[in-house]
PDB file of C-alpha atoms in Angstrom:
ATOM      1  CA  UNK A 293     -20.988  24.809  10.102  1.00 71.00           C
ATOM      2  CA  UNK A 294     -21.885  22.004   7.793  1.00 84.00           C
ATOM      3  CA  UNK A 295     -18.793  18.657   8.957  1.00 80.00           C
ATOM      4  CA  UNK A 296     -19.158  17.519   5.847  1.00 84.00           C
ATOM      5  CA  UNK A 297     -18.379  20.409   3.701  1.00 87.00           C
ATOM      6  CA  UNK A 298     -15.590  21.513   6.487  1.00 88.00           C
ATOM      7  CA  UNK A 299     -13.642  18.157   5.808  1.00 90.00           C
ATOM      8  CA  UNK A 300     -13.712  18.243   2.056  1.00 90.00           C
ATOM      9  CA  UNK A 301     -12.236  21.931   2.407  1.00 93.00           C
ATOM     10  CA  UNK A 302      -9.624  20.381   4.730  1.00 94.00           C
ATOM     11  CA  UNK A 303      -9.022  17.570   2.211  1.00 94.00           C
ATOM     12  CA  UNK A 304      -8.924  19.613  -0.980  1.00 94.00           C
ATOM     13  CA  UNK A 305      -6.348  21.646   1.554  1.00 96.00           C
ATOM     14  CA  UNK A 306      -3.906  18.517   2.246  1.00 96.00           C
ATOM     15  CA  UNK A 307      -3.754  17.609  -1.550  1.00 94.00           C
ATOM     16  CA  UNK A 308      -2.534  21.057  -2.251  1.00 96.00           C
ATOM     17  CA  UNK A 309       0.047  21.133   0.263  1.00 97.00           C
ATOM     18  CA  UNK A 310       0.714  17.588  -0.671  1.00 95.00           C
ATOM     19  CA  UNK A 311       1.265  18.273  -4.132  1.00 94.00           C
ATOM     20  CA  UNK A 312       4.151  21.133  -2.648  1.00 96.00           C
ATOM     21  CA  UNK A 313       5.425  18.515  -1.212  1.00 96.00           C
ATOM     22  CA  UNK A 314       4.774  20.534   2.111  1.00 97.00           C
ATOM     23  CA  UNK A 315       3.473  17.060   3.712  1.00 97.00           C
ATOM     24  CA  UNK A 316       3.644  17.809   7.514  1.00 97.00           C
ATOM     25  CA  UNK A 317       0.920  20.635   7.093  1.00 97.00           C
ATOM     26  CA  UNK A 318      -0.571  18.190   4.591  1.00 97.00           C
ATOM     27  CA  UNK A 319      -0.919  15.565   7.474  1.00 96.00           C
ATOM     28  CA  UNK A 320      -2.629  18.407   9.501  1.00 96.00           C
ATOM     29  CA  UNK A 321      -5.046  19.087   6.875  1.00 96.00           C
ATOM     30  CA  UNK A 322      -5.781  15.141   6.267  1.00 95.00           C
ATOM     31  CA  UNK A 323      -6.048  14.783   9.722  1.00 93.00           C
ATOM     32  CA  UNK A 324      -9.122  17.369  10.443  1.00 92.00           C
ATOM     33  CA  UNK A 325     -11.059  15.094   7.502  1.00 91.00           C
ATOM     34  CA  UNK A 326     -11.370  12.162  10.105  1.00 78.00           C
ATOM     35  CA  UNK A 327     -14.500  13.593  11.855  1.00 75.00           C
ATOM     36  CA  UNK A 328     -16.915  13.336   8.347  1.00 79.00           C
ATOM     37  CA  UNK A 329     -19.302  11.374   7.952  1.00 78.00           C
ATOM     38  CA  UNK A 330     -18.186  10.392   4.472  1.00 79.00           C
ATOM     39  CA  UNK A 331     -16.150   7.206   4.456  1.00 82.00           C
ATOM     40  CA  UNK A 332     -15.132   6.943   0.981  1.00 83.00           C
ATOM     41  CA  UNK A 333     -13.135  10.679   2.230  1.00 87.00           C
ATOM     42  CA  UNK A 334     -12.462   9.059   5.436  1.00 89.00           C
ATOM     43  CA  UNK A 335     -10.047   6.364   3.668  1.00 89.00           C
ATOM     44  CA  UNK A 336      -8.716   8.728   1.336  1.00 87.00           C
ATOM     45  CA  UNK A 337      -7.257  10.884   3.874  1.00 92.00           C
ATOM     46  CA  UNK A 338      -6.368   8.282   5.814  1.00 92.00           C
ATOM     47  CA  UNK A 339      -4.520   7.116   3.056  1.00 90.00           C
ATOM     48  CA  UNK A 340      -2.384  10.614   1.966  1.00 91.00           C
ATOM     49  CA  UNK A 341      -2.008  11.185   5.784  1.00 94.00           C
ATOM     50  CA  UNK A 342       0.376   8.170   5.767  1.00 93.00           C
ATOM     51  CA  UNK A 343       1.580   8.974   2.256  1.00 91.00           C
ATOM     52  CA  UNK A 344       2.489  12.408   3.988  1.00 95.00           C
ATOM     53  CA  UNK A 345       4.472  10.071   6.726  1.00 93.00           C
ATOM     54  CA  UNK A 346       5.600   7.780   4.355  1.00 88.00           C
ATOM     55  CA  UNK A 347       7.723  11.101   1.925  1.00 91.00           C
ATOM     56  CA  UNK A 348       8.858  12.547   5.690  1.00 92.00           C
ATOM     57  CA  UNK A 349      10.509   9.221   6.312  1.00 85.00           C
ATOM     58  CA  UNK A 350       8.273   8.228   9.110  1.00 85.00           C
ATOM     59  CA  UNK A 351       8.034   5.072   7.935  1.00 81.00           C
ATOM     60  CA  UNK A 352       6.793   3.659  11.357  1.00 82.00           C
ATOM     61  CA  UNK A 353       3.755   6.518  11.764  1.00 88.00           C
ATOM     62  CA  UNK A 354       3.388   5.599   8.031  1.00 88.00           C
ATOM     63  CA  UNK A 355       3.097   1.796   8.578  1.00 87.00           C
ATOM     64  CA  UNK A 356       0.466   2.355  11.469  1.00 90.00           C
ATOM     65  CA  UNK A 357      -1.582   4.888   9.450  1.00 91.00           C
ATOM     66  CA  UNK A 358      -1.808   2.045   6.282  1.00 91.00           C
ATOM     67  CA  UNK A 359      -2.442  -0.408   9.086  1.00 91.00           C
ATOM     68  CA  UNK A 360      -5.175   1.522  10.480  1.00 92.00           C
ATOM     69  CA  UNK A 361      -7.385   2.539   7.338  1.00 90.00           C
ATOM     70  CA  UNK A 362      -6.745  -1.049   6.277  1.00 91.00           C
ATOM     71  CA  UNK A 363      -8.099  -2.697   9.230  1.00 91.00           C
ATOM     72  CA  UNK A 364     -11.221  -0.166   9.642  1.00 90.00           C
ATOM     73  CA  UNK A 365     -12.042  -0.316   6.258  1.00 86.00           C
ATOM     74  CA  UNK A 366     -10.744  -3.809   4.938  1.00 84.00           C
ATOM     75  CA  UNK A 367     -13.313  -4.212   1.970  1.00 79.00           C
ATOM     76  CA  UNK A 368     -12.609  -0.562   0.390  1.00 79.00           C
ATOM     77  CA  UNK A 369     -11.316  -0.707  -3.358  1.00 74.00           C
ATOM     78  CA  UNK A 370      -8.694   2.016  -1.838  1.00 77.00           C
ATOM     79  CA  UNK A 371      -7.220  -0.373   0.966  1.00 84.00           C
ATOM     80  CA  UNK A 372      -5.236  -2.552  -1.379  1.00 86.00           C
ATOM     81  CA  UNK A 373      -2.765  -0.214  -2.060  1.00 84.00           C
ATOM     82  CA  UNK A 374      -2.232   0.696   1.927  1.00 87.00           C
ATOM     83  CA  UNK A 375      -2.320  -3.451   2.057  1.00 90.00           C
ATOM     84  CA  UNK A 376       0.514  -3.438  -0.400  1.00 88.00           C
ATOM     85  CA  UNK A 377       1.864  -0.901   1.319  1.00 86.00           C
ATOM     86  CA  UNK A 378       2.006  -2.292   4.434  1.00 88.00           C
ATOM     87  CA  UNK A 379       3.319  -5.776   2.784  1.00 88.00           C
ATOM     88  CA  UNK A 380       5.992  -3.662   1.490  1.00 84.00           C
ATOM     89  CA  UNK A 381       6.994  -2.843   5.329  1.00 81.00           C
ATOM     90  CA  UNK A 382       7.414  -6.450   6.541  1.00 80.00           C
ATOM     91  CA  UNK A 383       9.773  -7.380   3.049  1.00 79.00           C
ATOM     92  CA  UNK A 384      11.886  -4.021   4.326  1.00 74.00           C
ATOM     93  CA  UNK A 385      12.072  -5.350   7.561  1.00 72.00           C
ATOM     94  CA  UNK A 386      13.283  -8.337   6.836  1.00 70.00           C
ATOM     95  CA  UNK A 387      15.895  -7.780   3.848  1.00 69.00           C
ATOM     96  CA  UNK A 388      16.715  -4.357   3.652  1.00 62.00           C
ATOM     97  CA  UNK A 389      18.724  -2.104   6.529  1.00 56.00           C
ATOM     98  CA  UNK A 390      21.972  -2.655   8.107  1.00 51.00           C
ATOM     99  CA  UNK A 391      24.330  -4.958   6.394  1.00 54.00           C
ATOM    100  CA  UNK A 392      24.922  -7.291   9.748  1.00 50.00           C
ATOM    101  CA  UNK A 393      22.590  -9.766   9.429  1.00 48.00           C
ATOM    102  CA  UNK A 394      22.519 -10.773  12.947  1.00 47.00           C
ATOM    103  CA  UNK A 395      21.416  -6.873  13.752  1.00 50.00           C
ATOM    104  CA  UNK A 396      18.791  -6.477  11.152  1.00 48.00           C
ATOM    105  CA  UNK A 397      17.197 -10.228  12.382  1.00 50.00           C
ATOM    106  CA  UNK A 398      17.229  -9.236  15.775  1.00 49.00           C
ATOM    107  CA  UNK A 399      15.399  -5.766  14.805  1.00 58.00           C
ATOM    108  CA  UNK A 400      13.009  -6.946  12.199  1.00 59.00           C
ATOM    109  CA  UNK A 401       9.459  -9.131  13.054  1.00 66.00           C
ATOM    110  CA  UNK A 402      10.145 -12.676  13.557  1.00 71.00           C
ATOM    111  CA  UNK A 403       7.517 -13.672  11.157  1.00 78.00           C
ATOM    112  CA  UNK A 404       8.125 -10.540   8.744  1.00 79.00           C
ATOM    113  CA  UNK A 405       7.691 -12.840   5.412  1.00 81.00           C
ATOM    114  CA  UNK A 406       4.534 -14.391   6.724  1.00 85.00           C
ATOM    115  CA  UNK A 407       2.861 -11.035   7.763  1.00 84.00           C
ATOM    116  CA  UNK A 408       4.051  -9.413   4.251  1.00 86.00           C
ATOM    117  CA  UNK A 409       1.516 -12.547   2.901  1.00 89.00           C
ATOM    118  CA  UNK A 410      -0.857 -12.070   4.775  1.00 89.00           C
ATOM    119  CA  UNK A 411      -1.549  -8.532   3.148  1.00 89.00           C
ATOM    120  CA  UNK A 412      -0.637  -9.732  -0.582  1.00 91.00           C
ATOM    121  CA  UNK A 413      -2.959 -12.658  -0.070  1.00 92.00           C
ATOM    122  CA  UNK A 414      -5.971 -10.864   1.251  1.00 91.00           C
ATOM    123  CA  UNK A 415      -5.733  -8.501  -1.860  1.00 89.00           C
ATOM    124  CA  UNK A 416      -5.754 -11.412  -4.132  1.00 92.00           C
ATOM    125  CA  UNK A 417      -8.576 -13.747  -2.428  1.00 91.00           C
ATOM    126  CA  UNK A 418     -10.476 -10.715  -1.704  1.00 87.00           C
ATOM    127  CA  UNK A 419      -9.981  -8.318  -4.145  1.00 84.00           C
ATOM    128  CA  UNK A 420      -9.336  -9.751  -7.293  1.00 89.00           C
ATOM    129  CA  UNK A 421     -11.049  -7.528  -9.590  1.00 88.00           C
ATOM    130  CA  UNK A 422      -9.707  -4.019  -8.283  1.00 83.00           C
ATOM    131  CA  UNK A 423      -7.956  -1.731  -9.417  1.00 82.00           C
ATOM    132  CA  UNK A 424      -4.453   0.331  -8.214  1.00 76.00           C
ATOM    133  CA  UNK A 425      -5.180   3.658  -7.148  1.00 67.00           C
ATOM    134  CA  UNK A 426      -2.514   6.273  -8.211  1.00 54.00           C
ATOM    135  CA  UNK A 427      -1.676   8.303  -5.461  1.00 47.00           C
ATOM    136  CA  UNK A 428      -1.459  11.575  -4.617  1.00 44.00           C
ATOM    137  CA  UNK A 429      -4.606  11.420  -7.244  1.00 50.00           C
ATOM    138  CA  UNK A 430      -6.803   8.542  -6.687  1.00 55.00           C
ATOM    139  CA  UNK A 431      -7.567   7.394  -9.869  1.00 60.00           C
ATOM    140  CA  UNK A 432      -7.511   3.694 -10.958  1.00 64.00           C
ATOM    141  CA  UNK A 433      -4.818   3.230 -13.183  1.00 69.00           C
ATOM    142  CA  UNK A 434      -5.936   0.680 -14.987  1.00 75.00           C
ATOM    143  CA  UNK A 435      -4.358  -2.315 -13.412  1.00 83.00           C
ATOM    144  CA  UNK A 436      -5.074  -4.811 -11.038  1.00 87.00           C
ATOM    145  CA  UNK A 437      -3.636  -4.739  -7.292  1.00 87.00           C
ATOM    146  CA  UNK A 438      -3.825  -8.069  -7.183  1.00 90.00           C
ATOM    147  CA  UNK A 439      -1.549  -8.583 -10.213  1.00 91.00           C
ATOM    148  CA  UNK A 440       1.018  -6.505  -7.937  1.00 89.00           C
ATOM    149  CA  UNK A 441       0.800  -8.390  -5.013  1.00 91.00           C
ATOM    150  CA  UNK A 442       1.084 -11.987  -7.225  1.00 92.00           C
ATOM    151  CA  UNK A 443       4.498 -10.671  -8.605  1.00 91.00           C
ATOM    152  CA  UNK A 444       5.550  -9.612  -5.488  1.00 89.00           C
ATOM    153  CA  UNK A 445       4.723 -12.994  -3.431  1.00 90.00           C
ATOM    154  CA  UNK A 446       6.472 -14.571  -5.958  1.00 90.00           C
ATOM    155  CA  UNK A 447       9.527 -11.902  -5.354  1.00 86.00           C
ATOM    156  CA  UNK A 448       9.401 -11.701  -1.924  1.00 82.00           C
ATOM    157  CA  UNK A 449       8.864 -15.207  -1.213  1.00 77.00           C
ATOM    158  CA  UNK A 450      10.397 -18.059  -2.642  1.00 68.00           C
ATOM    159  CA  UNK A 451      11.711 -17.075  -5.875  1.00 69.00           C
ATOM    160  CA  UNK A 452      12.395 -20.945  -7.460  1.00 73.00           C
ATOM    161  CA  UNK A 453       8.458 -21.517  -6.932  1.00 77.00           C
ATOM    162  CA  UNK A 454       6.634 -19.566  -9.355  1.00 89.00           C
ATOM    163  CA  UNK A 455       3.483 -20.420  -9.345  1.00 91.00           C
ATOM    164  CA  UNK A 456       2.153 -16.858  -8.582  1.00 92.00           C
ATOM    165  CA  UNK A 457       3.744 -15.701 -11.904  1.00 93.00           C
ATOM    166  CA  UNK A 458       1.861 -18.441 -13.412  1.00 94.00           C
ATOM    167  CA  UNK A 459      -1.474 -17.061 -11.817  1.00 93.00           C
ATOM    168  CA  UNK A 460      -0.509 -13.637 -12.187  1.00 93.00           C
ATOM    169  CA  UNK A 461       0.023 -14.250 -15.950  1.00 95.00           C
ATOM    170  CA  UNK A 462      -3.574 -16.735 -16.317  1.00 95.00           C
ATOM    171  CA  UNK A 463      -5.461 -14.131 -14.559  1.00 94.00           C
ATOM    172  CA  UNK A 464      -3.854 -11.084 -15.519  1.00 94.00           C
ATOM    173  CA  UNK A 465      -2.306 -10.955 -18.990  1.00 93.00           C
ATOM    174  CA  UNK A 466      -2.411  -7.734 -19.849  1.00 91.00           C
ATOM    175  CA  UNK A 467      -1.063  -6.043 -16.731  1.00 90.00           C
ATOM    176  CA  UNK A 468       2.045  -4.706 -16.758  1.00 88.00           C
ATOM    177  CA  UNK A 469       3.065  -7.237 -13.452  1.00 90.00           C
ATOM    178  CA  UNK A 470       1.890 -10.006 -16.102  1.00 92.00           C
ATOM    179  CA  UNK A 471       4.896  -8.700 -18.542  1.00 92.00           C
ATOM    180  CA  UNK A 472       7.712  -8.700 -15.938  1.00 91.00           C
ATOM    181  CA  UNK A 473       6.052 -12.777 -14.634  1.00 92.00           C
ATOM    182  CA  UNK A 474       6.058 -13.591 -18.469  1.00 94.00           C
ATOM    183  CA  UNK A 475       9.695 -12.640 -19.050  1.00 92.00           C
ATOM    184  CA  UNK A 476      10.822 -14.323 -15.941  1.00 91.00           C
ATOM    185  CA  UNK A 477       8.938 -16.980 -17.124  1.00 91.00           C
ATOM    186  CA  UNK A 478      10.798 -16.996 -20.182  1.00 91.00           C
ATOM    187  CA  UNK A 479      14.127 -17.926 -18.784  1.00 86.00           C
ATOM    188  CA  UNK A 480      13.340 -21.006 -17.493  1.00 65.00           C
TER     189      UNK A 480
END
């Protein structure tokens, strides 16, 4: 009878069939957690609910789940991962897919490299100081999000400016982002 206690049974639920890798009756599961009144379980289903998409190969359900917890709860530690996430989408988009260029332009956003910055950019002016969740358990790993999405607006973006190694690397030295910046670095 109690909502609250229902949805953690539902979420405990979806993590075990998500560990079985049984993710469509995980995404059931993670679904029913949505009516709580606990946000901080809110976003975390949210989150493994498009995790569950994202190992189906429903990368579009996927992309609108991340989308969604990340634009209802845009200040939550959790959300920089689904903002990586969703950054990750946009570089697909526009570099990965059919090998005719002319096809995978006319399929992928317009502005695909400027929406994948977006994302990395809010993480790192807004959430400098947190840390990745490890997914399907979320723990903090012990490095920054932020360092992630420096390396990968340098990567992404324009490779012969790399400033956001230099960042990355200032800010972040010990990271393990700040070792692949600091051997790129390196070569110079």
């Amino acid at each position: 009878k109690d909502p609250e206690a229902r949805a953690h049974v539902y979420y405990l639920a979806g993590v075990i069939y998500f560990n079985r890798e049984q993710y469509e009756t995980a995404a059931r599961m993670f679904t029913q957690v949505k009516q709580t009144p606990d946000t901080a379980l809110q976003i975390e289903a949210g989150l493994k609910q498009a995790d569950c998409h994202y190992n189906l190969g429903n990368y579009g359900r996927a992309y609108k789940a991340y989308e969604s917890v990340a634009e209802k709860y845009p200040n939550s530690r959790l959300v920089d991962d689904a903002k990586l996430r969703i950054a990750e989408f946009y570089n697909i988009w526009g570099t990965a897919g059919s090998d005719d260029l002319l096809e995978r332009k006319t399929r992928a956003p317009e502005n695909w490299r400027k929406e994948a910055n977006r994302w990395l950019l809010d993480v790192v002016e807004n959430h400098p100081d947190d840390k990745a969740v490890s997914y399907p358990k979320t723990e903090e790993t012990g490095e920054y999000t932020a360092s992630y999405a420096l390396y990968f607006l340098y990567a992404w973006g324009a490779p012969k400016d790399k400033k956001y190694l230099e960042m990355l690397v200032q800010k972040y030295p010990a990271s393990e982002a700040a070792g692949w910046a600091k051997e790129i670095l390196s070569r110079k």
